N, CA, C and O atoms as a DFTB+ gen file, in Angstrom:
664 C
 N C O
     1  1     -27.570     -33.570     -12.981
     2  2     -27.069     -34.224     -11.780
     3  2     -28.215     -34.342     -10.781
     4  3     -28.982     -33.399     -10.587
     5  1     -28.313     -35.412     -10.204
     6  2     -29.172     -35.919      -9.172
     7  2     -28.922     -35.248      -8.004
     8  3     -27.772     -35.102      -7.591
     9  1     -30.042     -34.755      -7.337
    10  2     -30.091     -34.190      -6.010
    11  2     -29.375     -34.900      -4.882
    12  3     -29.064     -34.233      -3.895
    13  1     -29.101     -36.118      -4.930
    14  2     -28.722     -37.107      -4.153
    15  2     -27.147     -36.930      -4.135
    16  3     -26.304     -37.055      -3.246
    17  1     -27.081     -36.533      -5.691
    18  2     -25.220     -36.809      -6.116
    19  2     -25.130     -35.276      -5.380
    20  3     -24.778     -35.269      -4.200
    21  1     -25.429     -34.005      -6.026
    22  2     -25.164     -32.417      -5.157
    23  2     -25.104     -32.654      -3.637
    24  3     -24.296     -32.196      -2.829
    25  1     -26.022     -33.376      -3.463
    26  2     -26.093     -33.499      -1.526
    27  2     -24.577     -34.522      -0.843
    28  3     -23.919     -34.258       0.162
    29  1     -24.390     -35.711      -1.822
    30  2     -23.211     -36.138      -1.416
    31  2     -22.130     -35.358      -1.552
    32  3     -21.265     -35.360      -0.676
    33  1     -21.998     -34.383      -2.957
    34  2     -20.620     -33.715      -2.932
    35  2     -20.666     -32.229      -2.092
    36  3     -19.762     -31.396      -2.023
    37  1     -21.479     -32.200      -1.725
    38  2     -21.632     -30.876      -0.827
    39  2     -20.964     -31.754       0.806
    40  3     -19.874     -31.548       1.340
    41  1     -21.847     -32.534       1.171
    42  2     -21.034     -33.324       2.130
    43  2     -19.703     -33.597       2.042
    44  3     -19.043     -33.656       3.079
    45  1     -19.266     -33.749       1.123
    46  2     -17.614     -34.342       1.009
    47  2     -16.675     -33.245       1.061
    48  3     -15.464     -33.312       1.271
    49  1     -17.596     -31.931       0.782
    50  2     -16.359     -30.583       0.344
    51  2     -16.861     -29.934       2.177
    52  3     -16.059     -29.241       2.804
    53  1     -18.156     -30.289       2.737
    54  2     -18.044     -29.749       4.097
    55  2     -17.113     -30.933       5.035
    56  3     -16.465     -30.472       5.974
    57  1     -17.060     -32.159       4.828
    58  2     -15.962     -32.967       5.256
    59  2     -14.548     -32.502       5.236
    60  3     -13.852     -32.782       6.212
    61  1     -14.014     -31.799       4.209
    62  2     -12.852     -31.666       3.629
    63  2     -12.923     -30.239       4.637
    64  3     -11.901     -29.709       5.071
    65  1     -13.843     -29.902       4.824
    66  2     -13.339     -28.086       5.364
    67  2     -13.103     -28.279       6.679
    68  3     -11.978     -27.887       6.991
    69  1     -13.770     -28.762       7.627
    70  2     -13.677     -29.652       8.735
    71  2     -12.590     -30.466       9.104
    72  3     -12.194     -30.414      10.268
    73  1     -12.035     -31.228       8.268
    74  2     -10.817     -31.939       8.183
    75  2      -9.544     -31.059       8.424
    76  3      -8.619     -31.412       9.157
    77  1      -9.597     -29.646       7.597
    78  2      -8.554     -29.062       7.341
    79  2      -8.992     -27.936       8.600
    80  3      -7.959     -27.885       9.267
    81  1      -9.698     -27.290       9.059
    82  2     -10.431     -26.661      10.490
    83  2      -9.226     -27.219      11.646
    84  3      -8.305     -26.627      12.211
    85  1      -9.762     -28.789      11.701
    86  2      -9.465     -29.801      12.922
    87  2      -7.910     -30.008      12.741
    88  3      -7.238     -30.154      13.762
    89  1      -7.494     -30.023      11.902
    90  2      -5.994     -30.400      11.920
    91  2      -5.062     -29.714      11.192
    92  3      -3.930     -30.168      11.027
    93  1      -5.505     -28.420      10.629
    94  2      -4.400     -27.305      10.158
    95  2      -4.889     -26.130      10.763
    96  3      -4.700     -25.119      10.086
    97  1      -5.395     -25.987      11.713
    98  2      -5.958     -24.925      12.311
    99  2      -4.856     -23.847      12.358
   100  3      -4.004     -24.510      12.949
   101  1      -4.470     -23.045      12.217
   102  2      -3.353     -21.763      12.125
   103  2      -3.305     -21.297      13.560
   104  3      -2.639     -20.289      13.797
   105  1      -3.805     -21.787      14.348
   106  2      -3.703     -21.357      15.582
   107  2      -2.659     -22.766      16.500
   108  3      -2.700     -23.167      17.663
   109  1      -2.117     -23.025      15.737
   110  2      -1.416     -24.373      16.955
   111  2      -0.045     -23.897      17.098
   112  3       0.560     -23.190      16.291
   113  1       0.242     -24.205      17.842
   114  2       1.884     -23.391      19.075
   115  2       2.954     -23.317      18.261
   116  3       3.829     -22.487      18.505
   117  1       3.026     -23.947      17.455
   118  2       4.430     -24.260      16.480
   119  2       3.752     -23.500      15.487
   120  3       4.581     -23.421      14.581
   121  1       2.714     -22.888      15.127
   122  2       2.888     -21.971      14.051
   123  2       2.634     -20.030      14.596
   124  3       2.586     -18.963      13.984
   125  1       2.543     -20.405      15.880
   126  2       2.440     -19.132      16.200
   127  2       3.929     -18.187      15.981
   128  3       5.023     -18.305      16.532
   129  1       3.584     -17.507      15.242
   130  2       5.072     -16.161      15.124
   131  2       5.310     -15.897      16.619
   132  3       4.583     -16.240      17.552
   133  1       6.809     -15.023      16.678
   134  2       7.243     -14.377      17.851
   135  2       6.192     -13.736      18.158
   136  3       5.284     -14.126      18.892
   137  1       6.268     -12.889      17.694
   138  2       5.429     -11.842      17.974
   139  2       3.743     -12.140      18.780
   140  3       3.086     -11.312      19.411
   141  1       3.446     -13.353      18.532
   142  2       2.266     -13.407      19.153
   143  2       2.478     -14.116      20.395
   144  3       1.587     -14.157      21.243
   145  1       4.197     -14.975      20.647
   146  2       4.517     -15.620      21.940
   147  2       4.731     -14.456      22.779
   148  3       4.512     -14.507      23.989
   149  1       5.250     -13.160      22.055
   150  2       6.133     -12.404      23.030
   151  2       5.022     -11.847      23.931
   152  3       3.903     -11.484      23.570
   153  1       5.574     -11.847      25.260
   154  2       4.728     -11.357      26.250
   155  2       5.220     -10.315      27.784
   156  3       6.404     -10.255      28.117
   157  1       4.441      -9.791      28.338
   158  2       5.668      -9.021      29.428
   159  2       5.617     -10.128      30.204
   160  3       4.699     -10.946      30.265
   161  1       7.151     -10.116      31.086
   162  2       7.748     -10.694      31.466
   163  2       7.263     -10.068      33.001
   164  3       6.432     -10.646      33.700
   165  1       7.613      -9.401      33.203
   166  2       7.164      -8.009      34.545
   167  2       7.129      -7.076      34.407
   168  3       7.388      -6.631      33.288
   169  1       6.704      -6.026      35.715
   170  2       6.256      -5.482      35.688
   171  2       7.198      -4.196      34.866
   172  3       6.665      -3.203      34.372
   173  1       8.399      -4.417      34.854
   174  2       9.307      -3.179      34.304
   175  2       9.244      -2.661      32.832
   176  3       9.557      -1.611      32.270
   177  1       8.477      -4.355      32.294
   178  2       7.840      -4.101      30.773
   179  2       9.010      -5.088      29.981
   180  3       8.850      -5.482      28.826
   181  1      10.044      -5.366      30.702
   182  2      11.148      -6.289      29.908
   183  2       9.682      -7.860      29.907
   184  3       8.852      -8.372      30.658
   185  1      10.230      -7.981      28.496
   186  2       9.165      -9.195      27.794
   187  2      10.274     -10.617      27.524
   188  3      11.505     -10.622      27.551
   189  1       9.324     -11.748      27.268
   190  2      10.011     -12.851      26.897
   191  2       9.289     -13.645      25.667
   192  3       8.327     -13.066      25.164
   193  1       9.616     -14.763      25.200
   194  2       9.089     -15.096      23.870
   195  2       8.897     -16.452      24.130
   196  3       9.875     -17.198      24.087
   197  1       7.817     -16.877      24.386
   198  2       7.062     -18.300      25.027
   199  2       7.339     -19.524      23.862
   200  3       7.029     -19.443      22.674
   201  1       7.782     -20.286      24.306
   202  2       8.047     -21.284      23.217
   203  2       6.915     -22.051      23.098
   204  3       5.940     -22.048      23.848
   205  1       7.146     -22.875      21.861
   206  2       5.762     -23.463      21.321
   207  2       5.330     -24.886      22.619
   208  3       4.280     -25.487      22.845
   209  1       7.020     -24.992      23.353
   210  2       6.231     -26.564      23.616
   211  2       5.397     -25.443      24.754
   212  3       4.245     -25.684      25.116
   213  1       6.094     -24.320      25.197
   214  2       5.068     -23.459      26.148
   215  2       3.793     -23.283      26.502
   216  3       3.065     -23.361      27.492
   217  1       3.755     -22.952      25.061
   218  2       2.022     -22.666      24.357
   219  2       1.354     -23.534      24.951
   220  3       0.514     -23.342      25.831
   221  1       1.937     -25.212      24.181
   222  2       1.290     -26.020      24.680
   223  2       0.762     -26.593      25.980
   224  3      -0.268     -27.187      26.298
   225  1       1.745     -26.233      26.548
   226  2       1.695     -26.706      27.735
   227  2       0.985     -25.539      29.118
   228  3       0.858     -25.876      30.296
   229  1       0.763     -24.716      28.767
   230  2      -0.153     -23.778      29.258
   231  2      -1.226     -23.866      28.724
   232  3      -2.105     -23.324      29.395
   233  1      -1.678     -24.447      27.519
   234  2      -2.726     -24.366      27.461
   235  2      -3.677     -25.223      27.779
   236  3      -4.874     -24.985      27.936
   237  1      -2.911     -26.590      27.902
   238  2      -3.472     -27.769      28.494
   239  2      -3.068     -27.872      30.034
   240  3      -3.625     -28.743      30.702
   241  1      -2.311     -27.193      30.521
   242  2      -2.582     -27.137      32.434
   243  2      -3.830     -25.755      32.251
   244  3      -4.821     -26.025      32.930
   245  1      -3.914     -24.952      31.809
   246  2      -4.882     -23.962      32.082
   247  2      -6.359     -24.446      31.852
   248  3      -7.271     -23.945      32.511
   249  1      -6.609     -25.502      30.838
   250  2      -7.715     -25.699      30.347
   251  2      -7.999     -27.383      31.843
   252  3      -9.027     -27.777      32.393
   253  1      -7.081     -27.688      31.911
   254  2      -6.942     -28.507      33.176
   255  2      -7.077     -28.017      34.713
   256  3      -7.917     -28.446      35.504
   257  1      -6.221     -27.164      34.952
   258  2      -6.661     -26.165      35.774
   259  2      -7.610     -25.259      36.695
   260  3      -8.169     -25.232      37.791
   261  1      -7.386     -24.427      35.331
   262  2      -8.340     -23.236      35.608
   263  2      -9.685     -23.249      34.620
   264  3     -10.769     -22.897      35.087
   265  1      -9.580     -23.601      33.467
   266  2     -11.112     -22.951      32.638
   267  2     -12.418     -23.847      33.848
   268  3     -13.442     -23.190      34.038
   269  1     -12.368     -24.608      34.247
   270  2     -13.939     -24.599      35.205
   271  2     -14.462     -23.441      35.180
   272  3     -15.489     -23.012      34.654
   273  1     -13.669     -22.979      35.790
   274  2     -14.403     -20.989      36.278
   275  2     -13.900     -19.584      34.974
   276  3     -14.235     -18.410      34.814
   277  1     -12.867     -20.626      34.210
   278  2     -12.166     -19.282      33.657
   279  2     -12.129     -19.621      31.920
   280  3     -11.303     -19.089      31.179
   281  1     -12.793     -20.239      31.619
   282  2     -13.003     -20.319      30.093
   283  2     -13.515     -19.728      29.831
   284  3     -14.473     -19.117      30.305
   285  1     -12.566     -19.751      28.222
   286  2     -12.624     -18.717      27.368
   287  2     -12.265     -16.616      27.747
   288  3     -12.593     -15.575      27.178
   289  1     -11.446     -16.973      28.998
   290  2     -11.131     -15.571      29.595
   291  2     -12.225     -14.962      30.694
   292  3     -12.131     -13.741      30.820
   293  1     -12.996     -15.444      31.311
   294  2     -14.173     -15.095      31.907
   295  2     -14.048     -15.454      33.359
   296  3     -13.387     -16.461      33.612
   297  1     -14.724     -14.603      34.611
   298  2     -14.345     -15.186      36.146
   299  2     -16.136     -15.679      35.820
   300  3     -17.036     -14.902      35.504
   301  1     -16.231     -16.894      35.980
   302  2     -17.519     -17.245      36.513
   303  2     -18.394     -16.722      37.745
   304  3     -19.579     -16.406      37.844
   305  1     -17.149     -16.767      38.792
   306  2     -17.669     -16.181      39.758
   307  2     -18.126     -14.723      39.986
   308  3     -18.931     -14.334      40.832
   309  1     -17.314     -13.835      38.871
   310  2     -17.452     -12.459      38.656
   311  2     -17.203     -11.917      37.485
   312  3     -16.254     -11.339      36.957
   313  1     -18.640     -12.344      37.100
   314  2     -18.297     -11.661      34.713
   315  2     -17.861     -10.440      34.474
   316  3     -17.517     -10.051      33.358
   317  1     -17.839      -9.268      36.252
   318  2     -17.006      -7.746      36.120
   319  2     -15.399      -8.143      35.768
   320  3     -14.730      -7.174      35.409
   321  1     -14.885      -9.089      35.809
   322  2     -13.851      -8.681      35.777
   323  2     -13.188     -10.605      35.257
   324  3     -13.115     -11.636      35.926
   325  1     -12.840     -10.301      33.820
   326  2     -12.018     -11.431      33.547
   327  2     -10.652     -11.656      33.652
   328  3      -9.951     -11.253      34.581
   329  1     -10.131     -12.556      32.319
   330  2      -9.128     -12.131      32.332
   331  2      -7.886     -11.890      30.825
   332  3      -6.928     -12.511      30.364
   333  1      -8.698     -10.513      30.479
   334  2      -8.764      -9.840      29.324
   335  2      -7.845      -8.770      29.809
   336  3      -7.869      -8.496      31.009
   337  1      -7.106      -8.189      29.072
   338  2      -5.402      -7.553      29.385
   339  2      -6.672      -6.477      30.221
   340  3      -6.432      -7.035      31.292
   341  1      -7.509      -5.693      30.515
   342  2      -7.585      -4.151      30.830
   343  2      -8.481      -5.021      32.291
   344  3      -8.257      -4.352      33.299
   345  1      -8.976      -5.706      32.475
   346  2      -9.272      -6.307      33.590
   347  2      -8.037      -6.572      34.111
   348  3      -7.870      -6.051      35.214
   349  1      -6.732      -7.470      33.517
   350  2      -5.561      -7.845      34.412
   351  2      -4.904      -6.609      34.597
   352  3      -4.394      -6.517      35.713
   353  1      -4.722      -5.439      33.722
   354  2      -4.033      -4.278      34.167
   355  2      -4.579      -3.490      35.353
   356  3      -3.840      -2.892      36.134
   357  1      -6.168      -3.522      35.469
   358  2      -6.232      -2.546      36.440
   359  2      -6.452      -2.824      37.996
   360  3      -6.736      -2.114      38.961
   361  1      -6.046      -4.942      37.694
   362  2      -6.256      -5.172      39.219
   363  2      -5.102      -4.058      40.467
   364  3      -4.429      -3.055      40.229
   365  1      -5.244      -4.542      41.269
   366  2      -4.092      -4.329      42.729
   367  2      -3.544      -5.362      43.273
   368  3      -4.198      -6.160      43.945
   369  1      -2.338      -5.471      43.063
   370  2      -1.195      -5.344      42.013
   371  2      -1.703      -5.954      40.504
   372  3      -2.184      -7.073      40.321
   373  1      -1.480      -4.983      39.552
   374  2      -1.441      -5.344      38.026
   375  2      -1.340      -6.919      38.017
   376  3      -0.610      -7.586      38.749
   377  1      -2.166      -7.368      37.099
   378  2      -1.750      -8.998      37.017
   379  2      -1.555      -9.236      35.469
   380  3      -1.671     -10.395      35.070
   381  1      -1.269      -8.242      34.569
   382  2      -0.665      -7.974      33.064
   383  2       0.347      -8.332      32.759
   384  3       0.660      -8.174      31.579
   385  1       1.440      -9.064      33.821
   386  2       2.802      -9.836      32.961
   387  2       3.001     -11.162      34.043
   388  3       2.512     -11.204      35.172
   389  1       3.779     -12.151      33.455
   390  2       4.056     -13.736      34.005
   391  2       4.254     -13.328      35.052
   392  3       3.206     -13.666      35.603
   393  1       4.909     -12.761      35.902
   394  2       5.362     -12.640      37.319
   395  2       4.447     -12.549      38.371
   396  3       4.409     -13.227      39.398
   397  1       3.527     -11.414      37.918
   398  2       2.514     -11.077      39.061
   399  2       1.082     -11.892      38.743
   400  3       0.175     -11.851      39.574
   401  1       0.928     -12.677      37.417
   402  2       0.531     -13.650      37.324
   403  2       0.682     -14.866      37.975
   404  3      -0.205     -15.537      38.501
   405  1       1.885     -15.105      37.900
   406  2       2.555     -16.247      39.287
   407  2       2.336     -16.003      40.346
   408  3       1.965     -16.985      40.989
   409  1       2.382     -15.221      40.810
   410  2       1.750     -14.638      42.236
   411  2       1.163     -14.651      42.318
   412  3       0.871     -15.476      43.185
   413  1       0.209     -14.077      41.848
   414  2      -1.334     -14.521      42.003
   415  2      -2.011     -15.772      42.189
   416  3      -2.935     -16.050      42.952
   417  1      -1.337     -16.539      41.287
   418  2      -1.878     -18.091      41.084
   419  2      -0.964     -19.037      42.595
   420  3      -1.144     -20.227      42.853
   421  1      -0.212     -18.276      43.217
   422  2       0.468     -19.013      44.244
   423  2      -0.400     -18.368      45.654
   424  3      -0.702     -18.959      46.690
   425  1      -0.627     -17.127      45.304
   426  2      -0.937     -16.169      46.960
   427  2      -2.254     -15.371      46.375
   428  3      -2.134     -14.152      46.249
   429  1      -3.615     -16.039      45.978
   430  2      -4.445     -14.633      45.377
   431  2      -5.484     -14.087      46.212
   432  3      -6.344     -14.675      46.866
   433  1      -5.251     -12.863      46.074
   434  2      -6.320     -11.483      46.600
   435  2      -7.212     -10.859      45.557
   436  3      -7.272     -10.890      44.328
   437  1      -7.818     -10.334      46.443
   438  2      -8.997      -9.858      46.088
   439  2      -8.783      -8.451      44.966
   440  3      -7.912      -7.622      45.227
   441  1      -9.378      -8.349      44.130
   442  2      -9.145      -7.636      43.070
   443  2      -8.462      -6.188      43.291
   444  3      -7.742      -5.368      42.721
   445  1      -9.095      -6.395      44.377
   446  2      -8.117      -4.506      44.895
   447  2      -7.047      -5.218      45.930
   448  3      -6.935      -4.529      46.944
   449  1      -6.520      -5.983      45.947
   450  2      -5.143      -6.597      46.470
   451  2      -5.572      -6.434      47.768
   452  3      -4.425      -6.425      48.214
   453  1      -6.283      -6.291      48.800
   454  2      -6.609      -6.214      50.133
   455  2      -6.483      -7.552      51.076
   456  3      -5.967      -7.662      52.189
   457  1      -7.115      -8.509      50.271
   458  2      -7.471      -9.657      50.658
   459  2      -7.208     -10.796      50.541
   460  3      -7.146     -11.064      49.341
   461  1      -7.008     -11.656      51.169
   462  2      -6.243     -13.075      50.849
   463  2      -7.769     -13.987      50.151
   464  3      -8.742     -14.317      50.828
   465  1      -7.621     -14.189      48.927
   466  2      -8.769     -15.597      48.629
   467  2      -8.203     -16.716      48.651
   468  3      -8.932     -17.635      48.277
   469  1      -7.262     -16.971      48.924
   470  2      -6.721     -18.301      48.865
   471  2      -7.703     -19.430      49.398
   472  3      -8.005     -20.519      48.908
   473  1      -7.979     -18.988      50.214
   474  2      -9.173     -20.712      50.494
   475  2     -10.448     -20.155      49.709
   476  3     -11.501     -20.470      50.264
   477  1     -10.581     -19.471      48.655
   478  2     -11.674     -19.362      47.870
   479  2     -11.713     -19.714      46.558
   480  3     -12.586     -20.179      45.825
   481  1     -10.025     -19.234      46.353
   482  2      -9.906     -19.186      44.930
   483  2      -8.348     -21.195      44.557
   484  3      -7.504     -21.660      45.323
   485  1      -8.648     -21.519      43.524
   486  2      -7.683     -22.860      43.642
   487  2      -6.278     -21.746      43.559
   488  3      -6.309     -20.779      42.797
   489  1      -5.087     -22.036      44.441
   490  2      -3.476     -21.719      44.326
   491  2      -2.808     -22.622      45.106
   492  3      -3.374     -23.425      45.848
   493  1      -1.760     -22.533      44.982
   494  2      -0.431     -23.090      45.228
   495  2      -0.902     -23.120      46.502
   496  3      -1.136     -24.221      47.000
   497  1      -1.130     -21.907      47.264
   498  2      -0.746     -21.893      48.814
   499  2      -2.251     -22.619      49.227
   500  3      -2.067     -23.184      50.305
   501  1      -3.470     -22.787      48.837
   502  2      -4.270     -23.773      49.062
   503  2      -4.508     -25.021      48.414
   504  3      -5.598     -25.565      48.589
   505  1      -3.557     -25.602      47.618
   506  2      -3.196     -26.804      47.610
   507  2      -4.367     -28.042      47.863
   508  3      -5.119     -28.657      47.108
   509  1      -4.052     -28.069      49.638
   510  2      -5.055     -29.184      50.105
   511  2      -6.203     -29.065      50.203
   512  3      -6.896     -30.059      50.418
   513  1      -6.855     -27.580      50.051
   514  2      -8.309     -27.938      49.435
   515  2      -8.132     -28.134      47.694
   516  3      -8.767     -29.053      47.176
   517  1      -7.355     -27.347      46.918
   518  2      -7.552     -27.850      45.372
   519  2      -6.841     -28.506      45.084
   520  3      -5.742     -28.084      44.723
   521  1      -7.195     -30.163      45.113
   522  2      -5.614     -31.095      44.494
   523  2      -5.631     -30.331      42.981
   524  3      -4.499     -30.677      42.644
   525  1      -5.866     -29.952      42.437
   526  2      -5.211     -29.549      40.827
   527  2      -4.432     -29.024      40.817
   528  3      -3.903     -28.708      39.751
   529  1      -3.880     -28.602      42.171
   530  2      -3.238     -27.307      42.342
   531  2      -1.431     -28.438      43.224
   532  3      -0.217     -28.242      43.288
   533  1      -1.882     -28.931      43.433
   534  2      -0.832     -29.783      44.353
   535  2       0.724     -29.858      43.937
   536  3       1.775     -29.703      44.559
   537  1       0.361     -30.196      42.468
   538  2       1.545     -30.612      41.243
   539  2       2.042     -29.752      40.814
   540  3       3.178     -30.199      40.661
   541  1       2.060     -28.729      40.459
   542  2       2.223     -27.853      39.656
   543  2       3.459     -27.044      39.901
   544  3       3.646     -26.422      40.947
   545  1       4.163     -27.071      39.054
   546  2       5.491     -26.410      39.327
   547  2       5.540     -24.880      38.863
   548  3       4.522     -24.266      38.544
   549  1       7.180     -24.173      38.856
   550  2       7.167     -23.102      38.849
   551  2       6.783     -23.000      37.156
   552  3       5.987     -22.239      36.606
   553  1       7.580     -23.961      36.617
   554  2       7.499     -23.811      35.116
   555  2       6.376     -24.066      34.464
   556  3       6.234     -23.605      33.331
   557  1       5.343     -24.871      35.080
   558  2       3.962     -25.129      34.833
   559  2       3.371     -23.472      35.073
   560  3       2.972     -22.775      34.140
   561  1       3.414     -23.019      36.547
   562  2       2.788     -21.502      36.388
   563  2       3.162     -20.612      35.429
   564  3       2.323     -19.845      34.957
   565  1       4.482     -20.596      35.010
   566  2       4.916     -19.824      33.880
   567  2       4.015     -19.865      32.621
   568  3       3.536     -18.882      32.057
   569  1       3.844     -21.324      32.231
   570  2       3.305     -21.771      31.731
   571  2       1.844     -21.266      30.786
   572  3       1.537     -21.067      29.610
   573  1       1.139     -21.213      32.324
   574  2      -0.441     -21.266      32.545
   575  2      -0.854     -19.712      32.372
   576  3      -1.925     -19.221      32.016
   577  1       0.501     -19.043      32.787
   578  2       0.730     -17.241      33.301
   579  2       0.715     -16.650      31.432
   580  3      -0.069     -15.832      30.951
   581  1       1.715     -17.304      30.791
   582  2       1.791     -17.134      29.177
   583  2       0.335     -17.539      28.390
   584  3      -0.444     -16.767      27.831
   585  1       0.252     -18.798      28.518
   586  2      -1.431     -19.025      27.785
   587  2      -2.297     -18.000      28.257
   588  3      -2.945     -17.419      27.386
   589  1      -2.439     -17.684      29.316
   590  2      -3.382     -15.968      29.835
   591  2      -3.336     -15.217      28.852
   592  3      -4.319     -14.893      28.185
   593  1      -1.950     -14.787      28.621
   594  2      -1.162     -13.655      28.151
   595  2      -1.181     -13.611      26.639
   596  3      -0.691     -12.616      26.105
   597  1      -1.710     -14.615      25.854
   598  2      -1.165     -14.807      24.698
   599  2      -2.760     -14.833      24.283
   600  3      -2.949     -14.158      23.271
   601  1      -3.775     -15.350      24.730
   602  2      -4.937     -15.604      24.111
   603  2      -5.757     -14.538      23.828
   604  3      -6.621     -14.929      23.043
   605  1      -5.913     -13.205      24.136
   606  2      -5.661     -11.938      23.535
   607  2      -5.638     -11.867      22.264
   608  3      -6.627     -11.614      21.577
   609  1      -4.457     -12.093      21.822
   610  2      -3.713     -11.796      20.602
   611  2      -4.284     -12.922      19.691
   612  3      -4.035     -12.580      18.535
   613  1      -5.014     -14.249      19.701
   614  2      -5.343     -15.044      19.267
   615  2      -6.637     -15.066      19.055
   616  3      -7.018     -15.046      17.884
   617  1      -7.821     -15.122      20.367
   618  2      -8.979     -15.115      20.379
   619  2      -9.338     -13.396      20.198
   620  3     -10.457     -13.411      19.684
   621  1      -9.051     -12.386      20.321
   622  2      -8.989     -11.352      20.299
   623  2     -10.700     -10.548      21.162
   624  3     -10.938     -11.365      22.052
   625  1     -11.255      -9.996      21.199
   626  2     -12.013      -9.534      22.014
   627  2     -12.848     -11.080      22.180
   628  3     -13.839     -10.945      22.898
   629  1     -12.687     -12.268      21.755
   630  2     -13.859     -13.234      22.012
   631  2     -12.940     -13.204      24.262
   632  3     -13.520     -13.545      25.293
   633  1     -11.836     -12.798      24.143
   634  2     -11.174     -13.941      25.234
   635  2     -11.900     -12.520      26.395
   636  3     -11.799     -11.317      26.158
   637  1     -12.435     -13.004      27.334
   638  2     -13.002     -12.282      28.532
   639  2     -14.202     -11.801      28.341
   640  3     -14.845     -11.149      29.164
   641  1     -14.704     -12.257      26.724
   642  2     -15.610     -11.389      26.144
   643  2     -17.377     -11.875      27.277
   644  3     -18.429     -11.275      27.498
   645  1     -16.905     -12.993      27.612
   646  2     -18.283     -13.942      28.354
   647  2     -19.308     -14.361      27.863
   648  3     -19.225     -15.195      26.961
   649  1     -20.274     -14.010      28.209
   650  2     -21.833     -14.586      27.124
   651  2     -22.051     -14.310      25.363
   652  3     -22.356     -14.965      24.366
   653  1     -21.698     -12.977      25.707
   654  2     -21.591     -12.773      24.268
   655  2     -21.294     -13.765      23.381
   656  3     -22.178     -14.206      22.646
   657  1     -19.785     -14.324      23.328
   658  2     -18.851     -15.573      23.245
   659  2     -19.347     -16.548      23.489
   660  3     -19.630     -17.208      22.490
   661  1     -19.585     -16.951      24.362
   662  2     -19.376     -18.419      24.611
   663  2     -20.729     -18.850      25.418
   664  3     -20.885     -20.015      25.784
C-alpha cells in the first residue's frame, strides 16, 4: 500500500473520530443521568434534579453571560477563588446550592459577604451598567445557578482548575 493511500485512510478514521467527538459527545443534557442533574437546592441540603432542557439552557445563558470572566469555572478577576464546589462552599454566605447562587447573581458581595460588588460585578440589581444582565429571568438564574452546579461532576477538577486547564 502506497504512503499516499495509509495517509488518506488515517485521515478518514481521524475524520470519523471527530465526527463522532462533535456530535455524540456523552456529555449533552439529554444524556446526562439523574444523578449528575441532581443538585442542592439550598442551603438545608434538600436537592432538585435539573432537566435536560435546563442543562441546556444554563449552559448557553452562562456561556452568554458569565464565561467572559468565568470560563471554564475560573474568576478572571481573582484565580484565588473560582467557581469549583470548595471555593463556592467556603464563601460568606455559602454559594454551594441554586438559591444562594441566585442571590448572588441578583445582589453580589464580596467573598466574605461584607460588601456590595454590584457595580463591579454583572447582576440583576446592576442591570444598567450590564445589559446581559437586563433579561434574565428567575428561571434563567435557576438556570445559570444549575450549569455552575453540575459542571463539577462533568468537567471534574478541569472546572475552576484555571491555567492549568485552559
Amino acid at each position: 500500500m502506497s504512503n499516499i493511500k495509509i495517509h488518506k485512510i488515517q485521515l478518514s478514521i481521524f475524520s470519523i473520530l471527530i465526527a463522532f467527538k462533535t456530535f455524540l459527545n456523552p456529555v449533552n443534557a439529554i444524556e446526562l443521568d439523574e444523578k449528575t442533574r441532581t443538585v442542592t437546592l439550598e442551603e438545608s441540603g434538600k436537592t432538585t434534579i435539573l432537566t435536560p432542557e435546563q442543562v441546556k439552557r444554563g449552559k448557553r445563558l452562562f456561556n452568554n453571560s458569565c464565561a467572559q470572566c468565568h470560563n471554564g469555572g475560573i474568576t478572571k478577576t481573582n484565580p484565588n477563588i473560582g467557581l469549583e464546589p470548595d471555593s463556592l462552599s467556603k464563601a460568606t454566605p455559602a454559594r454551594d446550592n441554586i438559591n444562594s447562587l441566585i442571590d448572588y447573581i441578583k445582589n453580589p458581595t464580596s467573598y466574605d459577604g461584607a460588601t456590595s460588588i454590584a457595580e463591579l460585578h454583572p447582576s440583576i440589581k446592576s442591570a444598567e451598567i450590564f445589559p446581559k444582565m437586563r433579561n434574565l429571568t428567575d428561571e434563567d438564574l435557576f438556570a445559570i445557578a444549575g450549569h455552575i452546579l453540575i459542571q463539577p461532576k462533568i468537567e471534574s477538577e478541569k472546572w475552576g482548575g484555571g491555567k492549568i486547564y485552559y
